[in-house]
Amino acid sequence: MSRTTYFVDVIIPLSVPNLYTYRVPHELNADVAIGKRVVVQFGKGKLYTAIVRSIHEKPPKLYEAKYLDSILDEQPIVNTLQLEHWDWMSNYYMCTIGEVMVAALPSGLRLASESKIVLNPRFDITNRASEMSDTEHLILDALELRNVLTLNEVADIIEKKTVYPIIKSLIDKGAILIEEELKEKFKPKMASFVRITAETDNEDQLKLLFDKLEKRGTKQLEVLVAYISLSKRYSKAREEVRKADILKVVSGGNAALEALVKKNVFEIYEREVGRLASFENENKVSNLNEPQQEVFDNIQSQFGLVSHQKDDNDKKQNVLKDVVLLHGVTSSGKTEIYVKLIEQVIAQGKQVLYLLPEIALTTQIINRLRKYFGDTVGVYHSKFNESERVEVWNKVLSNAPSASNHFKLIIGARSALFLPFSNLGLVIVDEEHDTSYKQYDPAPRYNARDGAIYLAYLHKAKTLLGSATPSLESYYNAEEGKYGFVSIMQRFGGIQMPEILISDVKEAQKRKQMKSHFSPLLLDTITLALEKKEQVILFQNRRGFAPQLECNICAWVPQCVNCDVSLTYHKATNQLRCHYCGYAIKPPNKCGACGDTDLRMKGFGTEKVEEELQLFYPKARIARMDLDTTRSKFAHQHIIQDFEERNIDILVGTQMVTKGLDFDNVSMVGILNADSMLNFPDFRSFERSFQLMSQVAGRAGRKNKRGTVIIQTHNPAHSIIKEVMENDYLSMYTNQLLDRKNFNYPPYYRLIELTVIHRELDLVNDAAKYLADRLKKQFGKRVLGPEFPIVSRIRNLFHKTILVKIEREASVVQVKKILSEELIKAKAMSEYKSVRVNLDVDPM
């Protein structure tokens, strides 16, 4: 065994700036490797799971290296390309690599340190019994019986939630000791299988056994017959037989099976089985139509996947690109193009990552892609439990070309970006413009689209960005030649774009034609669609019943006690609820200011739309898809399936219903309040309004007829409304680009937002002013603020923001270095030590 003294730099899952160095015990020299999990002590007795980042022979100069406690893995669970990606993410988004590790690893692969207490063997309870309270005696008696207790178990024993004061008292008296134990969260799913013993596994023995069982044990004979049938003994390929499957076939057969095990006919063994469902490959890859084929060939050409003769002009236009933007109108058949590309890459033995912005989208796409690719499709998102996520991680990790059950295609939301790919060939970012790709809290505050582009670069893979309404930044990059570009501007099968009609709410209100929040045009169009047995989607970008309750006398509005927002009324639970912190109360009977009982609901959310529609259309089947109705694991799937099977006539939803869902029978889409999006105080609000309205409009008239879209607005002359009506992306892009250039916003400038956070308002004001003044000395007019955001207090923490604008030509690395130095100086000041500053690079 090597006697060389090795040291390892490890990534600890904490927000600490540097890697930490540990000494490797000599007996672990042969086992330590980059990417393996190790258990280390950090701080006072706390144990953490860390990832080995590097191995060397240099001890740290400023502290004495502690020894590694243990190594958890036989093989690395994180590969070197992942670690490079983590490094990039840490540097680009100005966060610690420990924060990236927490975001990247499934919680089932991160061990949890769970406090346990044990009796102190040196403590003499006989002589000190009088010092103990009744509760303390109860805990000590329990420890004598059970030796070890967790703090949760102590809480159950003494029937109190807060046990820390009592535990501290027992520690101070020397009666107990704290024992830190690392607990593995992920446990493989095991199943019991039955197999025939070697002695019985021949035809002569089986014949004798059949003869015996026919005379004596009818149930045992049934079990044997069931086993032979399930194992397909007399076919070419035998199959393993689960114990549970035999017991399903033979009711009450457990005793008979155990008897056959005792007779040495069968043996039962355990093995790991997957939690993930199995799917058959139906090989239903469709042929592309002419416009799709042209786009497909163009993408291949720009990626350099095919080669053919070109003249000099063609060569200039088709410079090879690693990233291509596909601008395709809704229902143009982008998914079929993706499928052809995926098929091509998989045939080369490489992996494909298909990113989607929302879990809601994955249900339909998964079903479509599994018809093409069967069990080679893996799915990864936050609605999976931790064991399922670990299982997907391990299957991607074991992507040996010889493995028959590895995933070749991964579909997922933004967290799928972190899976341990080893030979990625293609990354598809569908609906690349979507804000759901951005992680807001906690750090790293990354954009999965940009992270995917860098991941593909590390793997020397290609990236395809797809959208009917691309982000301004992506379209600008394509125009500037940084990305390749292809477009498909006609719907599949020659279906016309939907007819978009404007309903002037202001005019309807003047004429007293509005019925609640519905204009006559909207109701007439819904009625016509329902009479034709067609389906309707209504979009309202606010959940709940009503945004606020308001006193009709003095205009008092109930506010959240923790946040600077009004409480939203939810009728289903009869609660006023804060959508930021979850605080909830029952609706008051009278005004909290003047005491009057005339309280009225103001505004409307999806819940109210659903209820009122039921009054107008009592026979219609109405459902709602928003955050409140899709909290459970399969809720999205059930709603989408019901709508596809036409068990729902009208689907009311927030922006979940705008994103890429494909329903054959939807003839009409209604946008109930376009103004709320247009009037939002953000430099991206016009771009986002265009994207949302265009996307939801695209759900109408998908297969056999032209659809209709009704947009309700107080301002029919608004430029964005007109551009949506004409489906004129280029006009919106040109106008918004001019504004961005005039006011120094992306894509001409990069943005970094600093948010100063603390419980004390005065301290937030002082720290923000100090930091902004320091930054203005360095960057001048590039610094805006400090200003309070729209919601300035969340969970009793005050927020104040500073915005730094940086020209594209400037060195971002240098800017980030200066920012980091100024933050370190501010943190070093005693008065600002408790102030937190969140950094958001490229805020959205």
PDB file of N, CA, C and O in Angstrom, residues 783-809:
ATOM      1  N   VAL A 783     -24.136  52.639 -12.521  1.00  0.00           N
ATOM      2  CA  VAL A 783     -24.811  52.133 -11.309  1.00  0.00           C
ATOM      3  C   VAL A 783     -26.120  52.893 -11.095  1.00  0.00           C
ATOM      4  O   VAL A 783     -26.137  54.122 -11.059  1.00  0.00           O
ATOM      5  N   LEU A 784     -27.212  52.170 -10.966  1.00  0.00           N
ATOM      6  CA  LEU A 784     -28.521  52.759 -10.679  1.00  0.00           C
ATOM      7  C   LEU A 784     -28.964  52.338  -9.282  1.00  0.00           C
ATOM      8  O   LEU A 784     -28.803  51.182  -8.897  1.00  0.00           O
ATOM      9  N   GLY A 785     -29.558  53.239  -8.534  1.00  0.00           N
ATOM     10  CA  GLY A 785     -30.056  52.899  -7.206  1.00  0.00           C
ATOM     11  C   GLY A 785     -29.157  53.447  -6.115  1.00  0.00           C
ATOM     12  O   GLY A 785     -28.267  54.254  -6.369  1.00  0.00           O
ATOM     13  N   PRO A 786     -29.432  53.030  -4.885  1.00  0.00           N
ATOM     14  CA  PRO A 786     -30.347  51.954  -4.480  1.00  0.00           C
ATOM     15  C   PRO A 786     -31.816  52.384  -4.509  1.00  0.00           C
ATOM     16  O   PRO A 786     -32.149  53.535  -4.266  1.00  0.00           O
ATOM     17  N   GLU A 787     -32.676  51.397  -4.830  1.00  0.00           N
ATOM     18  CA  GLU A 787     -34.119  51.608  -4.865  1.00  0.00           C
ATOM     19  C   GLU A 787     -34.825  50.428  -4.213  1.00  0.00           C
ATOM     20  O   GLU A 787     -34.318  49.300  -4.235  1.00  0.00           O
ATOM     21  N   PHE A 788     -36.011  50.703  -3.655  1.00  0.00           N
ATOM     22  CA  PHE A 788     -36.841  49.598  -3.148  1.00  0.00           C
ATOM     23  C   PHE A 788     -37.525  48.919  -4.330  1.00  0.00           C
ATOM     24  O   PHE A 788     -38.038  49.597  -5.224  1.00  0.00           O
ATOM     25  N   PRO A 789     -37.552  47.587  -4.380  1.00  0.00           N
ATOM     26  CA  PRO A 789     -38.295  46.895  -5.439  1.00  0.00           C
ATOM     27  C   PRO A 789     -39.796  47.017  -5.211  1.00  0.00           C
ATOM     28  O   PRO A 789     -40.242  47.601  -4.220  1.00  0.00           O
ATOM     29  N   ILE A 790     -40.599  46.450  -6.118  1.00  0.00           N
ATOM     30  CA  ILE A 790     -42.068  46.545  -6.020  1.00  0.00           C
ATOM     31  C   ILE A 790     -42.538  45.991  -4.675  1.00  0.00           C
ATOM     32  O   ILE A 790     -43.368  46.586  -4.002  1.00  0.00           O
ATOM     33  N   VAL A 791     -41.991  44.831  -4.290  1.00  0.00           N
ATOM     34  CA  VAL A 791     -42.277  44.267  -2.962  1.00  0.00           C
ATOM     35  C   VAL A 791     -41.001  44.413  -2.147  1.00  0.00           C
ATOM     36  O   VAL A 791     -40.025  43.698  -2.371  1.00  0.00           O
ATOM     37  N   SER A 792     -41.000  45.347  -1.216  1.00  0.00           N
ATOM     38  CA  SER A 792     -39.754  45.701  -0.528  1.00  0.00           C
ATOM     39  C   SER A 792     -39.518  44.912   0.758  1.00  0.00           C
ATOM     40  O   SER A 792     -38.419  44.944   1.310  1.00  0.00           O
ATOM     41  N   ARG A 793     -40.561  44.233   1.260  1.00  0.00           N
ATOM     42  CA  ARG A 793     -40.395  43.409   2.473  1.00  0.00           C
ATOM     43  C   ARG A 793     -41.007  42.036   2.232  1.00  0.00           C
ATOM     44  O   ARG A 793     -42.170  41.926   1.885  1.00  0.00           O
ATOM     45  N   ILE A 794     -40.203  41.002   2.382  1.00  0.00           N
ATOM     46  CA  ILE A 794     -40.647  39.621   2.212  1.00  0.00           C
ATOM     47  C   ILE A 794     -40.171  38.818   3.416  1.00  0.00           C
ATOM     48  O   ILE A 794     -38.990  38.832   3.750  1.00  0.00           O
ATOM     49  N   ARG A 795     -41.096  38.131   4.067  1.00  0.00           N
ATOM     50  CA  ARG A 795     -40.796  37.329   5.261  1.00  0.00           C
ATOM     51  C   ARG A 795     -40.070  38.158   6.331  1.00  0.00           C
ATOM     52  O   ARG A 795     -39.092  37.718   6.927  1.00  0.00           O
ATOM     53  N   ASN A 796     -40.526  39.382   6.504  1.00  0.00           N
ATOM     54  CA  ASN A 796     -39.978  40.321   7.503  1.00  0.00           C
ATOM     55  C   ASN A 796     -38.545  40.741   7.208  1.00  0.00           C
ATOM     56  O   ASN A 796     -37.846  41.234   8.093  1.00  0.00           O
ATOM     57  N   LEU A 797     -38.100  40.536   5.976  1.00  0.00           N
ATOM     58  CA  LEU A 797     -36.777  41.008   5.566  1.00  0.00           C
ATOM     59  C   LEU A 797     -36.957  42.128   4.547  1.00  0.00           C
ATOM     60  O   LEU A 797     -37.685  41.968   3.563  1.00  0.00           O
ATOM     61  N   PHE A 798     -36.297  43.259   4.791  1.00  0.00           N
ATOM     62  CA  PHE A 798     -36.370  44.392   3.857  1.00  0.00           C
ATOM     63  C   PHE A 798     -35.348  44.201   2.738  1.00  0.00           C
ATOM     64  O   PHE A 798     -34.245  43.700   2.961  1.00  0.00           O
ATOM     65  N   HIS A 799     -35.754  44.611   1.518  1.00  0.00           N
ATOM     66  CA  HIS A 799     -34.908  44.466   0.343  1.00  0.00           C
ATOM     67  C   HIS A 799     -34.677  45.842  -0.301  1.00  0.00           C
ATOM     68  O   HIS A 799     -35.615  46.645  -0.387  1.00  0.00           O
ATOM     69  N   LYS A 800     -33.462  46.058  -0.782  1.00  0.00           N
ATOM     70  CA  LYS A 800     -33.165  47.258  -1.565  1.00  0.00           C
ATOM     71  C   LYS A 800     -32.184  46.866  -2.662  1.00  0.00           C
ATOM     72  O   LYS A 800     -31.225  46.138  -2.406  1.00  0.00           O
ATOM     73  N   THR A 801     -32.435  47.320  -3.881  1.00  0.00           N
ATOM     74  CA  THR A 801     -31.644  46.836  -5.016  1.00  0.00           C
ATOM     75  C   THR A 801     -30.752  47.916  -5.612  1.00  0.00           C
ATOM     76  O   THR A 801     -31.079  49.106  -5.607  1.00  0.00           O
ATOM     77  N   ILE A 802     -29.617  47.442  -6.146  1.00  0.00           N
ATOM     78  CA  ILE A 802     -28.676  48.279  -6.896  1.00  0.00           C
ATOM     79  C   ILE A 802     -28.451  47.571  -8.220  1.00  0.00           C
ATOM     80  O   ILE A 802     -28.207  46.359  -8.251  1.00  0.00           O
ATOM     81  N   LEU A 803     -28.540  48.316  -9.318  1.00  0.00           N
ATOM     82  CA  LEU A 803     -28.368  47.717 -10.640  1.00  0.00           C
ATOM     83  C   LEU A 803     -27.098  48.243 -11.290  1.00  0.00           C
ATOM     84  O   LEU A 803     -26.879  49.465 -11.348  1.00  0.00           O
ATOM     85  N   VAL A 804     -26.261  47.334 -11.761  1.00  0.00           N
ATOM     86  CA  VAL A 804     -25.020  47.702 -12.456  1.00  0.00           C
ATOM     87  C   VAL A 804     -25.181  47.318 -13.923  1.00  0.00           C
ATOM     88  O   VAL A 804     -25.492  46.168 -14.249  1.00  0.00           O
ATOM     89  N   LYS A 805     -24.991  48.306 -14.805  1.00  0.00           N
ATOM     90  CA  LYS A 805     -25.074  48.071 -16.250  1.00  0.00           C
ATOM     91  C   LYS A 805     -23.665  48.097 -16.841  1.00  0.00           C
ATOM     92  O   LYS A 805     -22.909  49.033 -16.598  1.00  0.00           O
ATOM     93  N   ILE A 806     -23.365  47.089 -17.633  1.00  0.00           N
ATOM     94  CA  ILE A 806     -22.008  46.961 -18.181  1.00  0.00           C
ATOM     95  C   ILE A 806     -22.089  46.833 -19.697  1.00  0.00           C
ATOM     96  O   ILE A 806     -22.834  45.989 -20.209  1.00  0.00           O
ATOM     97  N   GLU A 807     -21.312  47.656 -20.413  1.00  0.00           N
ATOM     98  CA  GLU A 807     -21.286  47.556 -21.867  1.00  0.00           C
ATOM     99  C   GLU A 807     -20.792  46.179 -22.298  1.00  0.00           C
ATOM    100  O   GLU A 807     -19.984  45.561 -21.624  1.00  0.00           O
ATOM    101  N   ARG A 808     -21.282  45.715 -23.423  1.00  0.00           N
ATOM    102  CA  ARG A 808     -20.877  44.403 -23.950  1.00  0.00           C
ATOM    103  C   ARG A 808     -19.365  44.341 -24.172  1.00  0.00           C
ATOM    104  O   ARG A 808     -18.749  43.288 -24.046  1.00  0.00           O
ATOM    105  N   GLU A 809     -18.772  45.484 -24.543  1.00  0.00           N
ATOM    106  CA  GLU A 809     -17.335  45.491 -24.852  1.00  0.00           C
ATOM    107  C   GLU A 809     -16.478  45.452 -23.587  1.00  0.00           C
ATOM    108  O   GLU A 809     -15.288  45.124 -23.640  1.00  0.00           O
TER     109      GLU A 809
END
